[in-house]
Coordinates of C-alpha atoms and ligand atoms in Angstrom, one line a residue:
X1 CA 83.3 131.3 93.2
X2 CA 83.6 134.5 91.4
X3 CA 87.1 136.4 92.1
X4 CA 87.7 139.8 91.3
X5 CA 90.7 140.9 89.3
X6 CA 91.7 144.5 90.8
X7 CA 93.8 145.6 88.3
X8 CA 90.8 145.5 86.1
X9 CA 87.9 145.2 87.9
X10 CA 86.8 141.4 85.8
X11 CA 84.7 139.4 87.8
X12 CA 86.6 135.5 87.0
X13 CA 84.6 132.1 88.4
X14 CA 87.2 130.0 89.7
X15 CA 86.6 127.4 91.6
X16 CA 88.8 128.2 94.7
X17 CA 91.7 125.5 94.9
X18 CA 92.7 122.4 93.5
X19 CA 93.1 120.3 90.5
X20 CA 91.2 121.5 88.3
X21 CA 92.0 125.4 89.1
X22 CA 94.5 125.9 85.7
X23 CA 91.7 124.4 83.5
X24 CA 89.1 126.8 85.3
X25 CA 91.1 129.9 84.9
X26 CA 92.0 129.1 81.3
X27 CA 88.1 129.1 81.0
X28 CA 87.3 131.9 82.7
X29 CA 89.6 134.0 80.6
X30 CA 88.7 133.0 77.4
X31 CA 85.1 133.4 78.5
X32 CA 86.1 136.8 79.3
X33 CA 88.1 137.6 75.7
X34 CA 85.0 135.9 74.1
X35 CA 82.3 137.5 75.4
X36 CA 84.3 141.3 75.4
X37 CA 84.9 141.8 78.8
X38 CA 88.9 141.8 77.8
X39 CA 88.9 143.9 74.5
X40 CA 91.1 143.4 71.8
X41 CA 94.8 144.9 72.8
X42 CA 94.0 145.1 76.4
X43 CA 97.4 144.2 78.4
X44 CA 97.1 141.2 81.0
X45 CA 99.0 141.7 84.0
X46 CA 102.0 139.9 84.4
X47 CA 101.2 136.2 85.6
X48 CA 103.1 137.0 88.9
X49 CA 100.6 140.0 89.7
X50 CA 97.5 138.3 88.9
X51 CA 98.4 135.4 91.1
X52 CA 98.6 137.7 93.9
X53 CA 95.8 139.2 92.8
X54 CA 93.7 135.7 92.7
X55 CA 95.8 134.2 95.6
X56 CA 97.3 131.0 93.3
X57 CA 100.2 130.0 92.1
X58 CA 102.4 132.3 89.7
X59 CA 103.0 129.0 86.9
X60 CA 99.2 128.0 87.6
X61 CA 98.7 131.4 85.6
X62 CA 101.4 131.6 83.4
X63 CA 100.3 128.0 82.3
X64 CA 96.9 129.7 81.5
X65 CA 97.9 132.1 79.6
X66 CA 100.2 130.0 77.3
X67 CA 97.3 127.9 76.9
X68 CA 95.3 130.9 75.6
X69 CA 98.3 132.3 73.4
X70 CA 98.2 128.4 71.5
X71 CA 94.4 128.5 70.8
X72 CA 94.9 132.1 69.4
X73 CA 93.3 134.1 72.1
X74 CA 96.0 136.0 73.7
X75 CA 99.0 137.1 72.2
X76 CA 102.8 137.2 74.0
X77 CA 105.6 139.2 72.8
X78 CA 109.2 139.8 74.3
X79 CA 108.5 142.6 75.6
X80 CA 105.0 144.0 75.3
X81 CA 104.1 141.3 77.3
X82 CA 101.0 139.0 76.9
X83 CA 97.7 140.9 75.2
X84 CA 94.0 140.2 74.2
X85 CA 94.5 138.8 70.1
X86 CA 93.7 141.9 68.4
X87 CA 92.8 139.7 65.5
X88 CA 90.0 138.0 67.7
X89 CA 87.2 137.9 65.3
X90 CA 83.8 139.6 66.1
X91 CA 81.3 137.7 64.6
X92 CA 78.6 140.7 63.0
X93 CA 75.8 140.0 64.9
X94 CA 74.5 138.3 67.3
X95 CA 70.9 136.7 68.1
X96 CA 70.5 139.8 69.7
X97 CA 71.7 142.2 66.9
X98 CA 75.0 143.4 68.8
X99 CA 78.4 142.1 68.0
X100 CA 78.2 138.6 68.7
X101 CA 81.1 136.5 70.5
X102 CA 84.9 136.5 69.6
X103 CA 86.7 133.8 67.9
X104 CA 90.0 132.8 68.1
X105 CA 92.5 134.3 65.4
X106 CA 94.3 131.2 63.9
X107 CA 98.2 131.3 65.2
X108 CA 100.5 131.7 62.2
X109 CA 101.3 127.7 62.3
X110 CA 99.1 125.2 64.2
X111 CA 101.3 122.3 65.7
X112 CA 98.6 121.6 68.1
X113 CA 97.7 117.8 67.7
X114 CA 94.4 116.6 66.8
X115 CA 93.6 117.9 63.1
X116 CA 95.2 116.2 60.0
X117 CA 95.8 118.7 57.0
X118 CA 92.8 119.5 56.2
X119 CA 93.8 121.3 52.8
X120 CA 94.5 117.3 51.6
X121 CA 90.6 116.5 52.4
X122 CA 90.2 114.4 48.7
X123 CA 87.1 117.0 47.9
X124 CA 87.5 115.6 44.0
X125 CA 87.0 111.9 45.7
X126 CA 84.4 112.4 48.1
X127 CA 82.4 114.3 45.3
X128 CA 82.8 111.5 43.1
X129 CA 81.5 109.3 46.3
X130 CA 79.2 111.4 47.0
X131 CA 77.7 111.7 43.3
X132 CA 77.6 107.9 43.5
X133 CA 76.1 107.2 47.0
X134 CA 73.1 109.9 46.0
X135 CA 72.4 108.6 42.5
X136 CA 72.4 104.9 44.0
X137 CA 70.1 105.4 47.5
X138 CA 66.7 104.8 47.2
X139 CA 64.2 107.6 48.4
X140 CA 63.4 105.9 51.8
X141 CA 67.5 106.9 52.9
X142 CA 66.6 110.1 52.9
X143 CA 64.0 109.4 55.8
X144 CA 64.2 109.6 59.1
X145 CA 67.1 106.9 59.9
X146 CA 67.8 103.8 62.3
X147 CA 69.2 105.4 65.4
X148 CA 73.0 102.7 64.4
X149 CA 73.5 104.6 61.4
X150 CA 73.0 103.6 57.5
X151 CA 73.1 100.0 57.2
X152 CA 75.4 100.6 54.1
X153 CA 77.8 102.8 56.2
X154 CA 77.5 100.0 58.6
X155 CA 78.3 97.3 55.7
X156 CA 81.0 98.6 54.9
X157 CA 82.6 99.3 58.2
X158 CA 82.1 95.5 59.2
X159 CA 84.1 95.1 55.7
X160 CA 87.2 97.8 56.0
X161 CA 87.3 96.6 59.8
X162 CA 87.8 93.4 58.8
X163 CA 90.9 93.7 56.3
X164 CA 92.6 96.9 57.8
X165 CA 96.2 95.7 58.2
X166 CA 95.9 93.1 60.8
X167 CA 94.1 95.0 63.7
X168 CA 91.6 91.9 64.3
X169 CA 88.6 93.9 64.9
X170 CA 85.6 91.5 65.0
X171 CA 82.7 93.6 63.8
X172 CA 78.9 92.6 62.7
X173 CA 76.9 95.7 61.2
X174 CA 74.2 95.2 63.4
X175 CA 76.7 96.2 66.4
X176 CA 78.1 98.9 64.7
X177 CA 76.9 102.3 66.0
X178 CA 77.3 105.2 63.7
X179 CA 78.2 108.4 66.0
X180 CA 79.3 112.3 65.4
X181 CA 82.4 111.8 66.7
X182 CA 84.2 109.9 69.1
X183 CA 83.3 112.1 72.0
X184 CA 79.9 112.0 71.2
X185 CA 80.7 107.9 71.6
X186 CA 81.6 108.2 74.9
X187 CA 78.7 110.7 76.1
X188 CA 76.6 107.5 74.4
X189 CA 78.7 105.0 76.4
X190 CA 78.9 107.4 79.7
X191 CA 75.3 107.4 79.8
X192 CA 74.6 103.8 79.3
X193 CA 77.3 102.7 81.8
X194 CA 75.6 105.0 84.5
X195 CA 72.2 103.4 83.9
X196 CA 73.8 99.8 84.3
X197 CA 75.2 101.6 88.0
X198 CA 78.5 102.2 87.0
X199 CA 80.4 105.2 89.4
X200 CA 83.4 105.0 87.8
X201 CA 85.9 105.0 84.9
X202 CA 89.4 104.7 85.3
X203 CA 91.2 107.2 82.3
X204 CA 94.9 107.7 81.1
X205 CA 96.9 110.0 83.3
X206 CA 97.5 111.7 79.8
X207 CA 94.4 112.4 77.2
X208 CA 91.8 114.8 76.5
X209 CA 90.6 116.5 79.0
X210 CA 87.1 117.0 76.4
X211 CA 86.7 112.8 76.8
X212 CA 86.9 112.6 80.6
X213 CA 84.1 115.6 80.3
X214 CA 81.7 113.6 78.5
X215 CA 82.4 110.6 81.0
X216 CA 82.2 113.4 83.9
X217 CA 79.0 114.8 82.6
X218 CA 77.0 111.5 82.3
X219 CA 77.6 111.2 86.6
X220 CA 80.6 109.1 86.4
X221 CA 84.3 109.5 88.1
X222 CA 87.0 109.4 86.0
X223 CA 90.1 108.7 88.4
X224 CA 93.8 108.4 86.2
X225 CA 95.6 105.9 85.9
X226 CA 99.4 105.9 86.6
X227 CA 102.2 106.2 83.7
X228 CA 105.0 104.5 83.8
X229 CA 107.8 104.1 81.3
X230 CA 105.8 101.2 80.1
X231 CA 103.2 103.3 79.5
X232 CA 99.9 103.1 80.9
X233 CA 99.8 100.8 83.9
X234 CA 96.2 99.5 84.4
X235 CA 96.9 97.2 87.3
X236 CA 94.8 98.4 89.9
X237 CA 91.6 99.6 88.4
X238 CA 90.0 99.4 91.9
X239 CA 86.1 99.6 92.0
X240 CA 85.8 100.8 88.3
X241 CA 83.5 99.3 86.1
X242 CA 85.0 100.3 82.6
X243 CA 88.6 101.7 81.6
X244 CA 89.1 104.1 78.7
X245 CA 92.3 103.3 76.5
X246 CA 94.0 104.3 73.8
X247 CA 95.8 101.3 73.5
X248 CA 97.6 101.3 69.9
X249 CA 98.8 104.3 70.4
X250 CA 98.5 106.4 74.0
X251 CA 97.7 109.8 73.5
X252 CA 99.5 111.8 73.7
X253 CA 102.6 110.2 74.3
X254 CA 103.0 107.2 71.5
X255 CA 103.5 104.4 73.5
X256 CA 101.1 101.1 72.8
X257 CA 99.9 99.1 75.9
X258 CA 102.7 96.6 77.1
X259 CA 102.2 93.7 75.7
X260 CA 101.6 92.0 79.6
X261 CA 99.7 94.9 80.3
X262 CA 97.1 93.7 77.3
X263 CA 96.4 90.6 78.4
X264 CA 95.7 91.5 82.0
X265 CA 93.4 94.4 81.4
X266 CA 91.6 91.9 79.1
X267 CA 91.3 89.4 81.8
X268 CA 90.4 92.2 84.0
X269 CA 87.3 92.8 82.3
X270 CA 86.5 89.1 81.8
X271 CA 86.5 88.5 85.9
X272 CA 85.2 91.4 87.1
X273 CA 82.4 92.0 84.0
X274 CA 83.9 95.0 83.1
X275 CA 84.1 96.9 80.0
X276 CA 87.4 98.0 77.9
X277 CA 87.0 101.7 75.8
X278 CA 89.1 101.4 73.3
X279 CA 89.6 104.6 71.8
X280 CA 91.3 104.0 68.0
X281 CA 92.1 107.3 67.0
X282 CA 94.6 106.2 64.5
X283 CA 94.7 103.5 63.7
X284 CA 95.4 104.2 60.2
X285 CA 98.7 105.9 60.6
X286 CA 101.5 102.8 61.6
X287 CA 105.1 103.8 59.7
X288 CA 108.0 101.6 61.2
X289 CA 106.3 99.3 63.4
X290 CA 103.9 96.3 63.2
X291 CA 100.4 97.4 63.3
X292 CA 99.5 97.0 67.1
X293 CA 95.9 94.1 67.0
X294 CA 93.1 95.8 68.5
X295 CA 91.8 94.6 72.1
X296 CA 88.5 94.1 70.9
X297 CA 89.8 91.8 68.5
X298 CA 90.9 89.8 71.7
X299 CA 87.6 89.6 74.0
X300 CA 84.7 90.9 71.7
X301 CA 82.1 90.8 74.4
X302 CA 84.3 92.8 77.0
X303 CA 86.1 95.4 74.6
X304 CA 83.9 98.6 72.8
X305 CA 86.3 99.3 69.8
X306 CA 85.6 103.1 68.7
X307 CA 87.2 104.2 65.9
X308 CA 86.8 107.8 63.8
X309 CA 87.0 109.8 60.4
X310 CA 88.4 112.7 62.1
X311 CA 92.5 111.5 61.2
X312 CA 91.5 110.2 58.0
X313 CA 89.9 112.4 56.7
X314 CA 87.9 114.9 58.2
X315 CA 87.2 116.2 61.7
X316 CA 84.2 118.0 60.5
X317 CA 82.5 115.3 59.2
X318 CA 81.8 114.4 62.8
X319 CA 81.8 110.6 61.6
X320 CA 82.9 108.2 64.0
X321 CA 81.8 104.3 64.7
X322 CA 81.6 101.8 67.6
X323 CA 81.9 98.5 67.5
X324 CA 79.4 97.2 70.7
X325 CA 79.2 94.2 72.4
X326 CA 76.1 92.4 71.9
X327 CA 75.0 93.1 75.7
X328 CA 75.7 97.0 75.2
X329 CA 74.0 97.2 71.1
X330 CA 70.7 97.8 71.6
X331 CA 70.8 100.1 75.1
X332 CA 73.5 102.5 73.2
X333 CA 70.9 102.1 70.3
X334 CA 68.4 103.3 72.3
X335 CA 70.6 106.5 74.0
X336 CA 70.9 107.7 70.9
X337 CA 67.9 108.5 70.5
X338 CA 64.8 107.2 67.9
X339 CA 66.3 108.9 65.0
X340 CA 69.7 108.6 63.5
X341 CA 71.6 112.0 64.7
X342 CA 74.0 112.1 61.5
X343 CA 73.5 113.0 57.8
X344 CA 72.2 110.3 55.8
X345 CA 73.8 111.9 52.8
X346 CA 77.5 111.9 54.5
X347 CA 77.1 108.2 55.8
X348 CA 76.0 107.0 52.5
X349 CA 79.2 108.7 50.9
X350 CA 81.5 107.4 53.4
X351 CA 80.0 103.9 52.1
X352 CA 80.9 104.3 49.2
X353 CA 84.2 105.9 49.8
X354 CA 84.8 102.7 51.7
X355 CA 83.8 100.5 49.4
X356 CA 84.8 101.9 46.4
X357 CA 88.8 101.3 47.2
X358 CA 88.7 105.5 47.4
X359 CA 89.6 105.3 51.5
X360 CA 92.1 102.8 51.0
X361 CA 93.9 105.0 48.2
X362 CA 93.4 108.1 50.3
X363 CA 95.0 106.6 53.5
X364 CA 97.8 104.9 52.0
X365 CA 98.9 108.6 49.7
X366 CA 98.2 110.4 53.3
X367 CA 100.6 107.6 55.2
X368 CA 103.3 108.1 53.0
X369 CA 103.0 112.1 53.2
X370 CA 103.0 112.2 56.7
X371 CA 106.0 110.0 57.0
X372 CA 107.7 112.2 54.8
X373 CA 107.1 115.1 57.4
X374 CA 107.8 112.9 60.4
X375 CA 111.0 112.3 59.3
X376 CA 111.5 115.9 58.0
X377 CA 110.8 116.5 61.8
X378 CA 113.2 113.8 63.2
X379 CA 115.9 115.6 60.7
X380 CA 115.5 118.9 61.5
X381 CA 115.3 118.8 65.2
X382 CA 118.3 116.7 65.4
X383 CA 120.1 119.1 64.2
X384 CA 118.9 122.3 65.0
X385 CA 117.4 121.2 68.5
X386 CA 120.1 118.7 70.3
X387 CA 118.7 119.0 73.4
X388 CA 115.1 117.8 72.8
X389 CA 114.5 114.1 72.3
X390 CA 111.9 113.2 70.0
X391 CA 109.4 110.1 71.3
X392 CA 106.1 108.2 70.5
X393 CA 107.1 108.9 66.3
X394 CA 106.4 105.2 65.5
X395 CA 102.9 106.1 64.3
X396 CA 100.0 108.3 64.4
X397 CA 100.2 112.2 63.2
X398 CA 102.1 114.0 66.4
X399 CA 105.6 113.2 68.4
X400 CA 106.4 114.1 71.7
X401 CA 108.9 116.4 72.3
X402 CA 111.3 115.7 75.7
X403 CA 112.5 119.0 76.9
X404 CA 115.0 119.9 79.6
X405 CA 113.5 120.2 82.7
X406 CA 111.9 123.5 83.9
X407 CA 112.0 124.2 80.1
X408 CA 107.9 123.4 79.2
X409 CA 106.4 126.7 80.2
X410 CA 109.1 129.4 78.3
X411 CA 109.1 126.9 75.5
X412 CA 105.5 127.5 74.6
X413 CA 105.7 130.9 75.3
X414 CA 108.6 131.0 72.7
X415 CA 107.2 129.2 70.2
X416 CA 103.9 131.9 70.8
X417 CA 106.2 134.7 69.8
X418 CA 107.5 132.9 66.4
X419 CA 103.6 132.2 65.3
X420 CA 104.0 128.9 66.5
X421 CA 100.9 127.2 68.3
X422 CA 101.9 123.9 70.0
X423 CA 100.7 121.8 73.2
X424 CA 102.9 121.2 76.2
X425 CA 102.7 117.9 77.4
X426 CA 101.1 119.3 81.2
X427 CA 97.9 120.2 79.0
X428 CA 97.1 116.7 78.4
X429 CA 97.7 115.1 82.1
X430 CA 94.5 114.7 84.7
X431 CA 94.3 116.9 86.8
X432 CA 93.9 114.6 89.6
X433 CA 97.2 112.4 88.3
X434 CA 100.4 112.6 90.3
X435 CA 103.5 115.0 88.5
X436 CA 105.6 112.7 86.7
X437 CA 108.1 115.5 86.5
X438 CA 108.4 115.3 82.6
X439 CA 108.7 118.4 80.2
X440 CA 107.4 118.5 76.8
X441 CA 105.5 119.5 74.4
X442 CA 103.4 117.6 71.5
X443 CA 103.9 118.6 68.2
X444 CA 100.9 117.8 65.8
X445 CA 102.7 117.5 62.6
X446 CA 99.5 116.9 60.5
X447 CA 98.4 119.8 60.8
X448 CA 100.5 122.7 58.4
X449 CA 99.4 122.3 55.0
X450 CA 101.9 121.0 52.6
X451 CA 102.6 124.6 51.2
X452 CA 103.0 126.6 54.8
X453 CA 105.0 122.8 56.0
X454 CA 109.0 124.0 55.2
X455 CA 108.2 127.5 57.2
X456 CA 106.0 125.9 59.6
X457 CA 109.1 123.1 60.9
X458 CA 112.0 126.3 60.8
X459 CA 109.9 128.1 62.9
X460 CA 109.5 125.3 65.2
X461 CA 113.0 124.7 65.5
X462 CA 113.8 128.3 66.0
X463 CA 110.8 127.9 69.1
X464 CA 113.0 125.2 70.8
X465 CA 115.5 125.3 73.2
Ligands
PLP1 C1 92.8 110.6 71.6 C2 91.8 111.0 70.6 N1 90.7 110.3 70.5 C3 89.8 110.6 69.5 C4 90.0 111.7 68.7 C5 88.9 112.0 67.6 O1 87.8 112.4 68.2 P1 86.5 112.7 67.4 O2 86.1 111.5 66.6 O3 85.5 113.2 68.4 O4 86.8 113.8 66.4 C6 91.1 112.4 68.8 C7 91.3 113.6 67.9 O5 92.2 114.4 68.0 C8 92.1 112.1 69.7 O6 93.2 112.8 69.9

């Protein structure tokens, strides 16, 4: 439903009430700075006017628009309230030879979790790897590929799978399925699931709203979870024929599945048939805890272990893998497609990265790094922020941040007016779970290269309450 905005005359598509209403909005606007509706500089009304003007709720806006001020489209300052970026980028031209879409200008410093510091990538490595891999493959790799991926990629996954620090995994190459990502995993696994005549999912009450979209968009029903202070609680997973985890490490809020709570989704999935998701995002990145065994490792027929390069190394590599049951191998095979959707060249390096000892070195140099700045983190905001308390920081590259309550919204906004660009913990919960009342915000502290990292954590203290 398309609403108008009187104070300045944008048509916005909103879907009229519920749930998913703060996502739509969100989308709506930046489709509306993107495409040049909302020029550079253009004032916004305050969130109190425009949700009169669109008949919602006054935070349902202001959560909107701090949303928009993280990813760099909108800018808020005390005072000249919140405005289109004027750094949003024009792009020259477009297919149609006018100025093509916007994109976003990058916020001073990123805290928003999902990148690792991508100014570390080993390019000096990967060359080296790469230079290898090429000089080594025979002419037919640079063919059309087998939809799983490069058997050597595949190789050496079943290998490093194998010996990384007592996770368990149980992986043959020929049920390894090379993907570009772990999202595109789960459109793969979405689609599948629906052909078997799966309806339904169950998901995390927090996690990425871009992962329940793939599940969404293959036909299926995601309903959440509830969250406990154990963590997830999978209990009741009702008429659902698969459940999507991140067990190791919940994202975002650090915890790993209970122990209890292991074993009876495990046996879940062996009496009902079900199937287990296990998203194992990062893995890699344990400090002061034993490494948590993967499920899979547990019921290999039952459990789809996905792991990815995107922490490692590289989200733009769009390299992921998933380790299949052998009932699911050859349909996800076949959803792929008849041709191998990944660079031959990239998979072949990552081979040889793996096998070659270089991803071993690279992990354990980034490990120790990002400990150094977790602690840095835990340091600082003791002292400078007393009344946040700092969770989930046993592994992986983000913490969450408790906050007082009532404090999540202004401390976003905050942080937008110091340059800082960071996630409150409402942007991660379903839209269809029930308010758990908590106030946060996560703090990906992978992200800030090692050079802008000192300025990058004062200004994050200075953002908090
Ligand atoms: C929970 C979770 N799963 C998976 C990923 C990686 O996804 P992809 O492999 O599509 O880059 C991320 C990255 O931020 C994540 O946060």
């Amino acid at each position: 439903m398309a609403k108008s905005w009187a104070t300045l005359g944008v048509d916005l598509h909103l879907e009229p009430a519920g749930p998913h209403l703060r996502r739509g909005l969100t989308d709506a606007l930046r489709e509306a700075v993107r495409t040049g509706r909302l020029a550079p500089g253009t004032r916004l009304p305050s969130s109190r006017s425009l949700a009169t003007d669109l008949g919602i709720a006054r935070n349902t806006v202001a959560d909107a628009y701090a949303d928009l001020v993280a990813e760099g489209w909108l800018t808020a300052r005390q005072g000249s309230g919140t405005r289109v970026a004027d750094g949003t980028v024009t792009t020259p031209t477009s297919p149609t030879g006018g100025p093509g879409p916007r994109v976003p200008h990058r916020p001073t410093h990123d805290f928003r979790p999902g990148t690792p510091d991508l100014a570390a990538f080993p390019r000096a490595e990967w060359l080296k790897a790469a230079r290898r891999a090429l000089l080594a493959a025979p002419h037919h790799a640079l063919g059309y590929g087998d939809p799983r991926g490069r058997p050597e990629l595949r190789t050496a996954l079943a290998g490093y799978l194998a010996r990384a620090r007592a996770r368990g995994v149980r992986a043959d190459p020929d049920r390894i399925l090379v993907c570009s990502g772990i999202a595109h995993g789960l459109r793969l696994l979405g689609t599948v699931l629906r052909a078997r005549g799966v309806h339904t999912v169950a998901v995390e009450s927090y996690g990425l709203d871009a992962h329940w979209k793939q599940l969404t968009q293959a036909g299926l029903r995601t309903p959440p979870l509830p969250y406990d202070d154990r963590g997830t609680d999978p209990a009741d997973l009702g008429d659902a024929g698969a459940v999507l985890l991140t067990s190791a490490h919940q994202f975002p809020m650090g915890l790993p599945l209970h122990r209890g709570r292991r074993t009876a989704v495990v046996d879940w999935a062996r009496r009902t048939g079900g199937l287990i998701l296990e998203d194992d995002y990062d893995g890699e990145f344990r400090y002061d805890r034993q490494p948590v065994g993967a499920l899979q490792g547990l019921d290999p027929d039952h459990v789809v272990y996905l792991g990815t390069a995107s922490k490692a190394l590289a989200p733009g590599l769009r390299l992921a893998w998933m380790v299949l049951p052998p009932s699911l191998a050859a349909e996800t095979a076949a959803a792929k497609g008849k041709v191998d959707t990944s660079s031959a060249l990239d998979q072949l390096t990552l081979a040889e990265f793996l096998t070659s000892g270089a991803y071993d070195r690279h992990v354990r140099a980034s490990r120790l790094r990002y400990r150094r700045r977790r602690d840095a983190l835990l340091t600082a905001l003791t002292a400078e922020a007393p009344d946040v308390h700092i969770t989930g920081i046993a592994a992986g590259l983000h913490a969450v941040l408790r906050l007082p309550p009532g404090t999540e919204h202004s401390v976003v906004q905050s942080a937008a007016w110091q340059g800082v660009a960071l996630h409150g913990l409402s942007y991660f919960r379903h839209p269809e779970a029930l308010s758990d009342g908590l106030d946060a915000v996560v703090v990906g502290y992978g992200t800030p290269s090692d050079s802008g990292w000192a300025g990058a954590l004062e200004a994050l203290c200075r953002a908090m309450p």
